[in-house]
mmCIF file of C-alpha atoms in Angstrom:
data_model
loop_
_atom_site.group_PDB
_atom_site.id
_atom_site.type_symbol
_atom_site.label_atom_id
_atom_site.label_comp_id
_atom_site.label_asym_id
_atom_site.label_seq_id
_atom_site.Cartn_x
_atom_site.Cartn_y
_atom_site.Cartn_z
ATOM 1 C CA MET C 1 28.068 -32.483 19.173
ATOM 2 C CA SER C 2 27.948 -30.822 15.897
ATOM 3 C CA ALA C 3 30.868 -27.801 15.015
ATOM 4 C CA ILE C 4 31.310 -25.023 13.020
ATOM 5 C CA LEU C 5 34.530 -23.103 12.302
ATOM 6 C CA TYR C 6 33.876 -19.513 11.896
ATOM 7 C CA TYR C 7 36.711 -17.273 10.300
ATOM 8 C CA ILE C 8 36.474 -13.598 10.725
ATOM 9 C CA THR C 9 38.675 -11.099 9.472
ATOM 10 C CA GLY C 10 40.173 -8.805 11.943
ATOM 11 C CA HIS C 11 39.928 -5.604 10.092
ATOM 12 C CA GLY C 12 38.093 -3.335 12.389
ATOM 13 C CA TYR C 13 35.011 -4.441 14.318
ATOM 14 C CA GLY C 14 32.367 -4.771 11.644
ATOM 15 C CA HIS C 15 32.890 -8.072 10.541
ATOM 16 C CA ALA C 16 33.069 -9.346 14.217
ATOM 17 C CA VAL C 17 30.304 -7.397 15.383
ATOM 18 C CA ARG C 18 27.665 -8.843 12.856
ATOM 19 C CA SER C 19 29.254 -12.314 12.865
ATOM 20 C CA ASN C 20 28.636 -12.276 16.414
ATOM 21 C CA GLN C 21 25.009 -11.753 15.848
ATOM 22 C CA VAL C 22 24.790 -14.875 13.605
ATOM 23 C CA ILE C 23 26.675 -16.963 16.314
ATOM 24 C CA ARG C 24 24.194 -16.145 18.596
ATOM 25 C CA ARG C 25 21.333 -17.004 16.470
ATOM 26 C CA LEU C 26 23.141 -20.433 15.727
ATOM 27 C CA LEU C 27 23.355 -21.399 19.339
ATOM 28 C CA GLU C 28 19.778 -20.501 20.071
ATOM 29 C CA ALA C 29 18.650 -22.522 17.535
ATOM 30 C CA ARG C 30 20.769 -25.764 18.241
ATOM 31 C CA SER C 31 21.647 -26.813 21.586
ATOM 32 C CA ASP C 32 24.190 -29.420 20.223
ATOM 33 C CA LEU C 33 26.281 -27.273 18.439
ATOM 34 C CA LYS C 34 29.796 -25.646 19.249
ATOM 35 C CA ILE C 35 31.129 -23.068 17.167
ATOM 36 C CA HIS C 36 35.151 -22.337 16.960
ATOM 37 C CA VAL C 37 36.027 -18.700 16.238
ATOM 38 C CA ARG C 38 39.102 -17.677 14.638
ATOM 39 C CA THR C 39 39.987 -13.868 14.298
ATOM 40 C CA THR C 40 42.390 -11.287 15.568
ATOM 41 C CA ALA C 41 39.175 -9.340 16.354
ATOM 42 C CA PRO C 42 39.020 -8.809 20.599
ATOM 43 C CA ASP C 43 37.207 -11.728 22.402
ATOM 44 C CA TRP C 44 35.075 -9.333 24.422
ATOM 45 C CA LEU C 45 33.251 -9.013 21.013
ATOM 46 C CA PHE C 46 31.929 -12.201 21.201
ATOM 47 C CA SER C 47 29.397 -12.866 23.876
ATOM 48 C CA ASP C 48 28.499 -16.374 24.838
ATOM 49 C CA PRO C 49 25.785 -17.157 27.245
ATOM 50 C CA PHE C 50 26.114 -20.951 26.208
ATOM 51 C CA SER C 51 29.461 -21.527 26.916
ATOM 52 C CA ARG C 52 29.751 -23.238 23.823
ATOM 53 C CA VAL C 53 32.277 -20.514 21.618
ATOM 54 C CA THR C 54 35.784 -21.105 21.803
ATOM 55 C CA HIS C 55 37.626 -17.856 20.507
ATOM 56 C CA SER C 56 41.448 -18.182 19.173
ATOM 57 C CA HIS C 57 43.452 -15.326 17.834
ATOM 58 C CA HIS C 58 44.315 -16.928 14.431
ATOM 59 C CA SER C 59 44.834 -14.486 11.232
ATOM 60 C CA ILE C 60 44.270 -16.252 7.499
ATOM 61 C CA ASP C 61 43.560 -12.785 6.050
ATOM 62 C CA VAL C 62 45.292 -9.335 6.464
ATOM 63 C CA GLY C 63 42.474 -6.977 5.515
ATOM 64 C CA VAL C 64 43.890 -3.184 5.116
ATOM 65 C CA ILE C 65 46.406 -2.425 7.733
ATOM 66 C CA GLN C 66 46.026 1.272 8.697
ATOM 67 C CA ARG C 67 48.011 3.997 10.444
ATOM 68 C CA ASP C 68 44.618 4.925 12.351
ATOM 69 C CA SER C 69 41.021 4.764 11.472
ATOM 70 C CA LEU C 70 40.919 7.270 8.570
ATOM 71 C CA GLN C 71 44.566 6.391 7.205
ATOM 72 C CA PRO C 72 45.364 3.171 5.361
ATOM 73 C CA ASP C 73 48.976 1.860 4.880
ATOM 74 C CA LEU C 74 48.695 0.187 1.352
ATOM 75 C CA GLY C 75 52.307 -0.725 1.144
ATOM 76 C CA ALA C 76 52.356 -2.401 4.455
ATOM 77 C CA THR C 77 49.053 -4.149 3.460
ATOM 78 C CA LEU C 78 50.788 -5.377 0.501
ATOM 79 C CA ARG C 79 53.748 -6.906 2.199
ATOM 80 C CA ALA C 80 51.835 -8.398 4.877
ATOM 81 C CA CYS C 81 49.387 -10.141 2.229
ATOM 82 C CA GLU C 82 52.643 -11.410 0.239
ATOM 83 C CA VAL C 83 54.317 -12.905 3.687
ATOM 84 C CA LEU C 84 50.816 -14.360 4.432
ATOM 85 C CA HIS C 85 50.193 -16.156 0.790
ATOM 86 C CA ALA C 86 53.803 -17.587 1.019
ATOM 87 C CA ASP C 87 52.454 -19.426 4.278
ATOM 88 C CA PHE C 88 49.154 -20.486 2.863
ATOM 89 C CA PRO C 89 50.391 -24.056 2.297
ATOM 90 C CA ARG C 90 51.369 -24.419 5.935
ATOM 91 C CA LEU C 91 48.214 -22.761 6.947
ATOM 92 C CA LYS C 92 46.035 -25.024 4.927
ATOM 93 C CA ARG C 93 47.776 -28.172 6.569
ATOM 94 C CA ARG C 94 47.395 -26.796 9.955
ATOM 95 C CA GLU C 95 43.834 -26.061 9.768
ATOM 96 C CA VAL C 96 42.747 -28.898 7.983
ATOM 97 C CA ALA C 97 44.257 -31.041 10.853
ATOM 98 C CA PHE C 98 42.228 -28.822 13.183
ATOM 99 C CA ILE C 99 38.934 -29.526 11.029
ATOM 100 C CA GLN C 100 39.601 -33.100 11.538
ATOM 101 C CA ASP C 101 40.737 -33.028 15.092
ATOM 102 C CA HIS C 102 37.565 -31.137 16.411
ATOM 103 C CA ASN C 103 34.634 -33.079 13.890
ATOM 104 C CA ILE C 104 34.264 -29.476 12.018
ATOM 105 C CA ARG C 105 31.363 -30.101 9.663
ATOM 106 C CA LEU C 106 31.055 -26.589 7.982
ATOM 107 C CA ILE C 107 32.932 -23.479 7.724
ATOM 108 C CA ALA C 108 31.774 -19.981 7.685
ATOM 109 C CA GLY C 109 33.729 -17.115 6.693
ATOM 110 C CA ASP C 110 33.397 -13.191 7.027
ATOM 111 C CA ILE C 111 35.246 -13.040 4.636
ATOM 112 C CA PRO C 112 38.855 -14.391 4.564
ATOM 113 C CA PRO C 113 39.581 -15.853 1.024
ATOM 114 C CA LEU C 114 41.483 -18.782 2.574
ATOM 115 C CA CYS C 115 38.777 -20.272 4.580
ATOM 116 C CA PHE C 116 36.883 -21.318 1.386
ATOM 117 C CA GLU C 117 39.986 -23.099 0.069
ATOM 118 C CA ILE C 118 40.206 -24.813 3.567
ATOM 119 C CA ALA C 119 36.842 -26.066 3.317
ATOM 120 C CA ALA C 120 37.417 -27.190 -0.158
ATOM 121 C CA GLN C 121 40.407 -29.135 0.972
ATOM 122 C CA ALA C 122 38.863 -30.868 4.178
ATOM 123 C CA GLY C 123 35.526 -31.762 1.765
ATOM 124 C CA ILE C 124 33.015 -29.867 3.815
ATOM 125 C CA PRO C 125 30.650 -26.899 2.770
ATOM 126 C CA SER C 126 31.449 -23.410 3.384
ATOM 127 C CA VAL C 127 29.366 -20.232 3.611
ATOM 128 C CA ALA C 128 30.517 -16.677 3.064
ATOM 129 C CA ILE C 129 28.344 -13.803 4.912
ATOM 130 C CA ALA C 130 29.768 -10.536 3.604
ATOM 131 C CA ASN C 131 28.867 -7.150 1.501
ATOM 132 C CA PHE C 132 32.092 -7.231 -0.288
ATOM 133 C CA ASN C 133 35.397 -9.485 -0.784
ATOM 134 C CA TRP C 134 38.832 -8.628 -0.262
ATOM 135 C CA SER C 135 39.926 -9.493 -3.766
ATOM 136 C CA TRP C 136 37.744 -6.514 -5.099
ATOM 137 C CA ILE C 137 39.214 -4.467 -2.234
ATOM 138 C CA TYR C 138 42.383 -5.140 -3.250
ATOM 139 C CA ARG C 139 42.026 -5.019 -7.076
ATOM 140 C CA GLY C 140 41.079 -1.371 -7.010
ATOM 141 C CA TYR C 141 44.877 -0.846 -5.877
ATOM 142 C CA ILE C 142 46.519 -2.643 -8.352
ATOM 143 C CA ARG C 143 47.321 0.489 -10.398
ATOM 144 C CA GLU C 144 49.202 2.146 -7.523
ATOM 145 C CA TYR C 145 50.657 -1.471 -6.383
ATOM 146 C CA PRO C 146 50.832 -4.109 -9.293
ATOM 147 C CA ALA C 147 52.285 -6.786 -7.281
ATOM 148 C CA PHE C 148 48.752 -7.196 -5.544
ATOM 149 C CA SER C 149 47.441 -8.686 -9.081
ATOM 150 C CA PRO C 150 48.713 -12.530 -8.076
ATOM 151 C CA LEU C 151 47.324 -12.157 -4.830
ATOM 152 C CA VAL C 152 44.093 -11.076 -6.246
ATOM 153 C CA ASP C 153 43.917 -14.000 -8.496
ATOM 154 C CA GLU C 154 44.709 -16.494 -5.830
ATOM 155 C CA MET C 155 41.970 -14.949 -3.481
ATOM 156 C CA GLU C 156 39.461 -15.023 -6.312
ATOM 157 C CA SER C 157 40.165 -18.967 -7.039
ATOM 158 C CA PHE C 158 39.534 -19.279 -3.247
ATOM 159 C CA TYR C 159 35.939 -17.435 -3.079
ATOM 160 C CA GLY C 160 35.043 -19.356 -5.770
ATOM 161 C CA LYS C 161 35.144 -22.630 -3.793
ATOM 162 C CA ALA C 162 32.365 -21.369 -1.475
ATOM 163 C CA THR C 163 29.410 -23.545 -1.274
ATOM 164 C CA LEU C 164 27.135 -20.465 -0.649
ATOM 165 C CA ALA C 165 27.148 -17.036 -0.368
ATOM 166 C CA LEU C 166 24.684 -14.751 2.159
ATOM 167 C CA THR C 167 25.218 -11.253 0.669
ATOM 168 C CA LEU C 168 23.995 -8.277 2.614
ATOM 169 C CA PRO C 169 22.034 -5.363 1.442
ATOM 170 C CA TYR C 170 24.373 -2.595 -0.615
ATOM 171 C CA SER C 171 26.753 -5.664 -1.477
ATOM 172 C CA CYS C 172 29.561 -5.013 -3.982
ATOM 173 C CA ALA C 173 30.951 -7.089 -6.466
ATOM 174 C CA MET C 174 29.755 -10.448 -5.011
ATOM 175 C CA ASP C 175 29.765 -12.295 -8.454
ATOM 176 C CA ILE C 176 32.656 -13.728 -7.670
ATOM 177 C CA PHE C 177 30.830 -16.275 -5.603
ATOM 178 C CA PRO C 178 29.024 -19.117 -7.924
ATOM 179 C CA ARG C 179 26.084 -19.155 -5.744
ATOM 180 C CA GLN C 180 24.654 -16.498 -3.766
ATOM 181 C CA GLU C 181 21.138 -15.701 -1.771
ATOM 182 C CA PRO C 182 20.301 -12.373 -0.241
ATOM 183 C CA VAL C 183 20.012 -11.607 3.345
ATOM 184 C CA PRO C 184 18.412 -8.946 5.437
ATOM 185 C CA TRP C 185 20.484 -6.406 7.242
ATOM 186 C CA ILE C 186 22.560 -7.923 9.790
ATOM 187 C CA ALA C 187 22.198 -5.630 13.032
ATOM 188 C CA ARG C 188 22.355 -5.570 16.968
ATOM 189 C CA VAL C 189 19.403 -3.687 18.391
ATOM 190 C CA SER C 190 19.206 -2.470 21.908
ATOM 191 C CA ALA C 191 16.376 -3.377 24.203
ATOM 192 C CA LEU C 192 16.653 -0.931 26.224
ATOM 193 C CA THR C 193 14.610 2.672 26.242
ATOM 194 C CA LYS C 194 16.952 5.954 25.808
ATOM 195 C CA GLU C 195 16.386 6.595 29.614
ATOM 196 C CA GLU C 196 17.460 2.994 30.350
ATOM 197 C CA ALA C 197 20.197 3.397 28.411
ATOM 198 C CA ARG C 198 21.289 6.906 30.053
ATOM 199 C CA GLU C 199 20.966 5.430 33.345
ATOM 200 C CA LYS C 200 23.178 2.253 32.716
ATOM 201 C CA PHE C 201 26.036 4.486 31.268
ATOM 202 C CA HIS C 202 25.355 7.090 33.986
ATOM 203 C CA LEU C 203 25.104 9.851 31.132
ATOM 204 C CA PRO C 204 23.022 13.073 31.498
ATOM 205 C CA LYS C 205 19.073 12.762 31.348
ATOM 206 C CA SER C 206 18.225 15.565 29.426
ATOM 207 C CA ALA C 207 21.592 16.465 27.861
ATOM 208 C CA THR C 208 22.047 16.564 23.616
ATOM 209 C CA ILE C 209 24.263 13.700 23.802
ATOM 210 C CA VAL C 210 27.015 12.921 20.700
ATOM 211 C CA LEU C 211 28.783 9.606 20.634
ATOM 212 C CA LEU C 212 32.374 9.834 18.848
ATOM 213 C CA THR C 213 33.323 6.581 17.613
ATOM 214 C CA PHE C 214 36.044 5.419 14.828
ATOM 215 C CA GLY C 215 36.015 1.819 15.405
ATOM 216 C CA GLY C 216 38.964 -0.297 16.962
ATOM 217 C CA LEU C 217 42.116 1.760 15.668
ATOM 218 C CA GLY C 218 40.596 4.974 17.291
ATOM 219 C CA LEU C 219 41.773 8.565 16.083
ATOM 220 C CA GLN C 220 44.345 10.173 17.948
ATOM 221 C CA ARG C 221 44.566 12.995 15.303
ATOM 222 C CA PHE C 222 41.285 14.375 16.607
ATOM 223 C CA PRO C 223 41.546 17.373 18.397
ATOM 224 C CA TRP C 224 39.608 15.978 21.472
ATOM 225 C CA HIS C 225 40.138 19.252 23.740
ATOM 226 C CA LYS C 226 38.295 21.453 21.402
ATOM 227 C CA LEU C 227 35.353 19.581 22.364
ATOM 228 C CA LYS C 228 35.164 21.332 25.790
ATOM 229 C CA GLU C 229 34.120 24.688 23.491
ATOM 230 C CA PHE C 230 30.696 23.109 22.391
ATOM 231 C CA ARG C 231 28.914 23.383 25.828
ATOM 232 C CA GLU C 232 25.241 22.520 24.257
ATOM 233 C CA PHE C 233 26.442 19.306 23.740
ATOM 234 C CA PHE C 234 27.600 16.247 25.929
ATOM 235 C CA PHE C 235 30.393 14.222 24.086
ATOM 236 C CA VAL C 236 30.840 10.633 25.060
ATOM 237 C CA THR C 237 33.782 8.060 23.295
ATOM 238 C CA THR C 238 35.720 5.038 24.539
ATOM 239 C CA GLY C 239 39.140 4.928 25.511
ATOM 240 C CA ALA C 240 42.041 3.173 27.346
ATOM 241 C CA ALA C 241 40.295 3.967 30.754
ATOM 242 C CA GLU C 242 37.010 5.415 32.012
ATOM 243 C CA SER C 243 37.149 9.589 32.756
ATOM 244 C CA ARG C 244 35.362 12.587 32.862
ATOM 245 C CA ASP C 245 36.076 16.131 32.160
ATOM 246 C CA GLY C 246 33.380 18.612 31.779
ATOM 247 C CA ASN C 247 31.061 17.686 28.977
ATOM 248 C CA VAL C 248 33.372 15.008 27.542
ATOM 249 C CA PHE C 249 32.937 11.399 28.981
ATOM 250 C CA ILE C 250 35.383 8.446 27.987
ATOM 251 C CA LEU C 251 34.023 4.665 28.448
ATOM 252 C CA PRO C 252 36.784 1.892 28.369
ATOM 253 C CA ASP C 253 36.899 0.639 24.844
ATOM 254 C CA ALA C 254 35.246 -2.905 25.806
ATOM 255 C CA GLN C 255 31.870 -2.598 25.331
ATOM 256 C CA PRO C 256 30.219 -5.725 24.841
ATOM 257 C CA ARG C 257 26.657 -4.285 24.512
ATOM 258 C CA PHE C 258 27.552 -1.354 22.770
ATOM 259 C CA GLU C 259 24.300 -1.022 21.207
ATOM 260 C CA ASP C 260 22.948 -0.278 24.538
ATOM 261 C CA LEU C 261 25.005 3.002 24.137
ATOM 262 C CA LEU C 262 24.003 3.738 20.741
ATOM 263 C CA ARG C 263 20.241 3.914 22.503
ATOM 264 C CA GLY C 264 21.482 6.500 24.954
ATOM 265 C CA VAL C 265 22.670 9.239 22.765
ATOM 266 C CA ASP C 266 21.508 11.299 20.005
ATOM 267 C CA LEU C 267 23.632 11.957 17.492
ATOM 268 C CA ILE C 268 27.123 10.075 16.477
ATOM 269 C CA VAL C 269 30.144 11.372 14.965
ATOM 270 C CA THR C 270 32.026 8.597 12.878
ATOM 271 C CA LYS C 271 33.434 6.717 9.618
ATOM 272 C CA PRO C 272 30.942 4.637 7.766
ATOM 273 C CA GLY C 273 31.584 1.212 7.981
ATOM 274 C CA TYR C 274 28.988 -1.727 7.335
ATOM 275 C CA GLY C 275 28.465 -2.022 11.311
ATOM 276 C CA ILE C 276 27.956 1.293 12.014
ATOM 277 C CA VAL C 277 25.762 1.861 9.242
ATOM 278 C CA ALA C 278 23.695 -0.884 10.417
ATOM 279 C CA ASP C 279 23.509 0.225 13.910
ATOM 280 C CA VAL C 280 22.466 3.871 12.932
ATOM 281 C CA ILE C 281 19.552 2.350 10.779
ATOM 282 C CA ALA C 282 18.572 -0.024 13.642
ATOM 283 C CA HIS C 283 18.637 2.932 16.183
ATOM 284 C CA ARG C 284 17.496 5.691 13.992
ATOM 285 C CA LEU C 285 20.568 7.662 14.959
ATOM 286 C CA LEU C 286 21.488 10.897 13.545
ATOM 287 C CA MET C 287 24.825 10.402 11.653
ATOM 288 C CA LEU C 288 27.839 12.927 10.962
ATOM 289 C CA HIS C 289 30.127 10.758 8.735
ATOM 290 C CA THR C 290 33.495 11.453 7.045
ATOM 291 C CA ASP C 291 34.585 9.649 3.867
ATOM 292 C CA LEU C 292 37.144 6.747 3.602
ATOM 293 C CA GLY C 293 39.151 8.167 0.927
ATOM 294 C CA ASP C 294 39.573 5.961 -1.856
ATOM 295 C CA PHE C 295 38.481 2.986 -0.263
ATOM 296 C CA PRO C 296 36.171 0.788 -2.667
ATOM 297 C CA GLU C 297 33.354 0.249 -0.380
ATOM 298 C CA TYR C 298 32.503 3.631 0.597
ATOM 299 C CA PRO C 299 30.003 4.801 -2.282
ATOM 300 C CA PHE C 300 27.836 1.780 -1.510
ATOM 301 C CA LEU C 301 27.839 2.754 2.167
ATOM 302 C CA LEU C 302 27.094 6.136 1.408
ATOM 303 C CA GLN C 303 24.257 5.068 -0.816
ATOM 304 C CA ALA C 304 22.553 3.266 2.111
ATOM 305 C CA LEU C 305 22.851 6.337 4.086
ATOM 306 C CA ASN C 306 21.281 8.473 1.563
ATOM 307 C CA ASP C 307 18.595 5.812 1.137
ATOM 308 C CA LEU C 308 17.818 4.617 4.519
ATOM 309 C CA ALA C 309 19.294 7.214 7.294
ATOM 310 C CA THR C 310 19.369 10.898 8.547
ATOM 311 C CA ALA C 311 22.917 11.734 7.801
ATOM 312 C CA GLU C 312 25.431 14.638 7.236
ATOM 313 C CA PHE C 313 28.602 14.708 5.760
ATOM 314 C CA ILE C 314 31.888 16.382 6.940
ATOM 315 C CA SER C 315 35.069 16.464 5.295
ATOM 316 C CA GLN C 316 38.136 15.055 6.785
ATOM 317 C CA GLN C 317 39.821 18.144 6.805
ATOM 318 C CA ASP C 318 37.210 19.471 9.130
ATOM 319 C CA LEU C 319 36.775 16.645 11.190
ATOM 320 C CA LEU C 320 40.478 16.299 12.189
ATOM 321 C CA SER C 321 40.033 20.430 12.872
ATOM 322 C CA GLY C 322 37.414 19.770 15.189
ATOM 323 C CA LYS C 323 34.719 21.803 13.173
ATOM 324 C CA ILE C 324 31.974 19.482 13.897
ATOM 325 C CA ASP C 325 29.457 21.625 15.473
ATOM 326 C CA ALA C 326 27.932 23.160 12.406
ATOM 327 C CA GLY C 327 27.315 19.568 10.967
ATOM 328 C CA LEU C 328 25.616 18.902 14.463
ATOM 329 C CA ASN C 329 23.367 21.549 14.371
ATOM 330 C CA ARG C 330 22.315 20.759 10.649
ATOM 331 C CA LEU C 331 21.511 17.345 11.842
ATOM 332 C CA LEU C 332 19.429 18.426 14.558
ATOM 333 C CA VAL C 333 17.182 20.288 11.982
ATOM 334 C CA LYS C 334 16.957 18.267 9.070
ATOM 335 C CA GLU C 335 14.237 16.528 7.893
ATOM 336 C CA PRO C 336 14.390 12.888 8.926
ATOM 337 C CA ASN C 337 14.909 10.050 6.519
ATOM 338 C CA TRP C 338 14.117 6.931 7.860
ATOM 339 C CA ARG C 339 12.913 4.033 6.025
ATOM 340 C CA SER C 340 11.466 0.577 7.467
ATOM 341 C CA VAL C 341 13.803 -2.230 6.555
ATOM 342 C CA SER C 342 14.413 -5.712 7.818
ATOM 343 C CA LEU C 343 16.899 -6.428 10.541
ATOM 344 C CA ASP C 344 16.805 -9.938 10.866
ATOM 345 C CA GLY C 345 19.768 -11.034 8.653
ATOM 346 C CA ALA C 346 21.481 -12.971 11.385
ATOM 347 C CA ARG C 347 18.352 -15.316 12.029
ATOM 348 C CA VAL C 348 17.861 -15.812 8.229
ATOM 349 C CA ALA C 349 21.636 -16.687 7.870
ATOM 350 C CA ALA C 350 21.945 -18.952 10.681
ATOM 351 C CA LYS C 351 19.125 -20.850 9.378
ATOM 352 C CA ARG C 352 20.689 -21.059 6.069
ATOM 353 C CA ILE C 353 23.582 -22.226 7.766
ATOM 354 C CA LEU C 354 22.090 -25.004 9.690
ATOM 355 C CA GLU C 355 19.963 -26.069 6.524
ATOM 356 C CA LEU C 356 23.538 -26.630 5.060
ATOM 357 C CA LEU C 357 25.006 -28.170 7.798
ATOM 358 C CA ASP C 358 22.338 -30.649 8.025
ATOM 359 C CA GLY C 359 22.285 -31.217 4.509
ATOM 360 C CA ASN C 360 18.936 -30.285 3.729
ATOM 361 C CA ASP C 361 20.181 -27.333 1.539
ATOM 362 C CA GLY C 362 17.589 -26.666 -1.364
#
């Protein structure tokens, strides 16, 4: 049985969600394939109907450490990166031994830098699937935190060893990879109708439903009590346990079929990330979004929303004050702005990965 080792950054849920779409296509295409997933993202994000995926909580990158979904902690991020980079020699030995013991023939990464160095050390091909790279993200913080500089240099040397990079729409700074090929959007798409989705989650049949979601870290600073003032809307979000209070419904955090929930709602309030932007485009869901501060990926995501989606901006100040009703009402009367785009990036990526695995890379 052939095996692939798939490394996924644990920063937020977006990397894991899109990686899971690729993994599903890989398993559907090849009955003799086993996939080992290394990530700190929770295991419920990885659906495995074929029981050929093993999930282990190993981290070989840091991402950006955040106090909550809107507030990064760059000092803590730098310190964690320094500790991790100091441990790279040991991590490489451990991972190369795992590769040899489990007949790994290819590494896929979204998008820890070290995984491409590990592949080179093990003498096997590697594929990056991403819309940015972490060295580019950290480079934007060097002026404030100069100690990022040597870490960025090392990351760039690792990224340069990737055999192939599959670059997603609205990618940023992917020229670090010597060989690149574009792929379409990787998106999860619900097979349910809106009526079926509302029935599945016990949502009102006729209400205007708003989903509030801020990634895996949540947003405790949001004044959730204020939602009760906006009786014209029914609000749904996720939390530690299911509860319902008037027009506010909390579902459990673990939602492996989150796309079905997206299908059942009318509007979404969120921060932009690749995964949720892809979701919005795929389901033609009205989006009220705040900014990501100085996170370098944000302008690219904003451009995608402007080009392909029906969206409105809300400042972090207004969001954290609970002043979301005006933005929601503007969205409801806004001229729709939807363009048809290809959403089969997972299938395309899986096909290229298998070609490389089989040695038929053109």
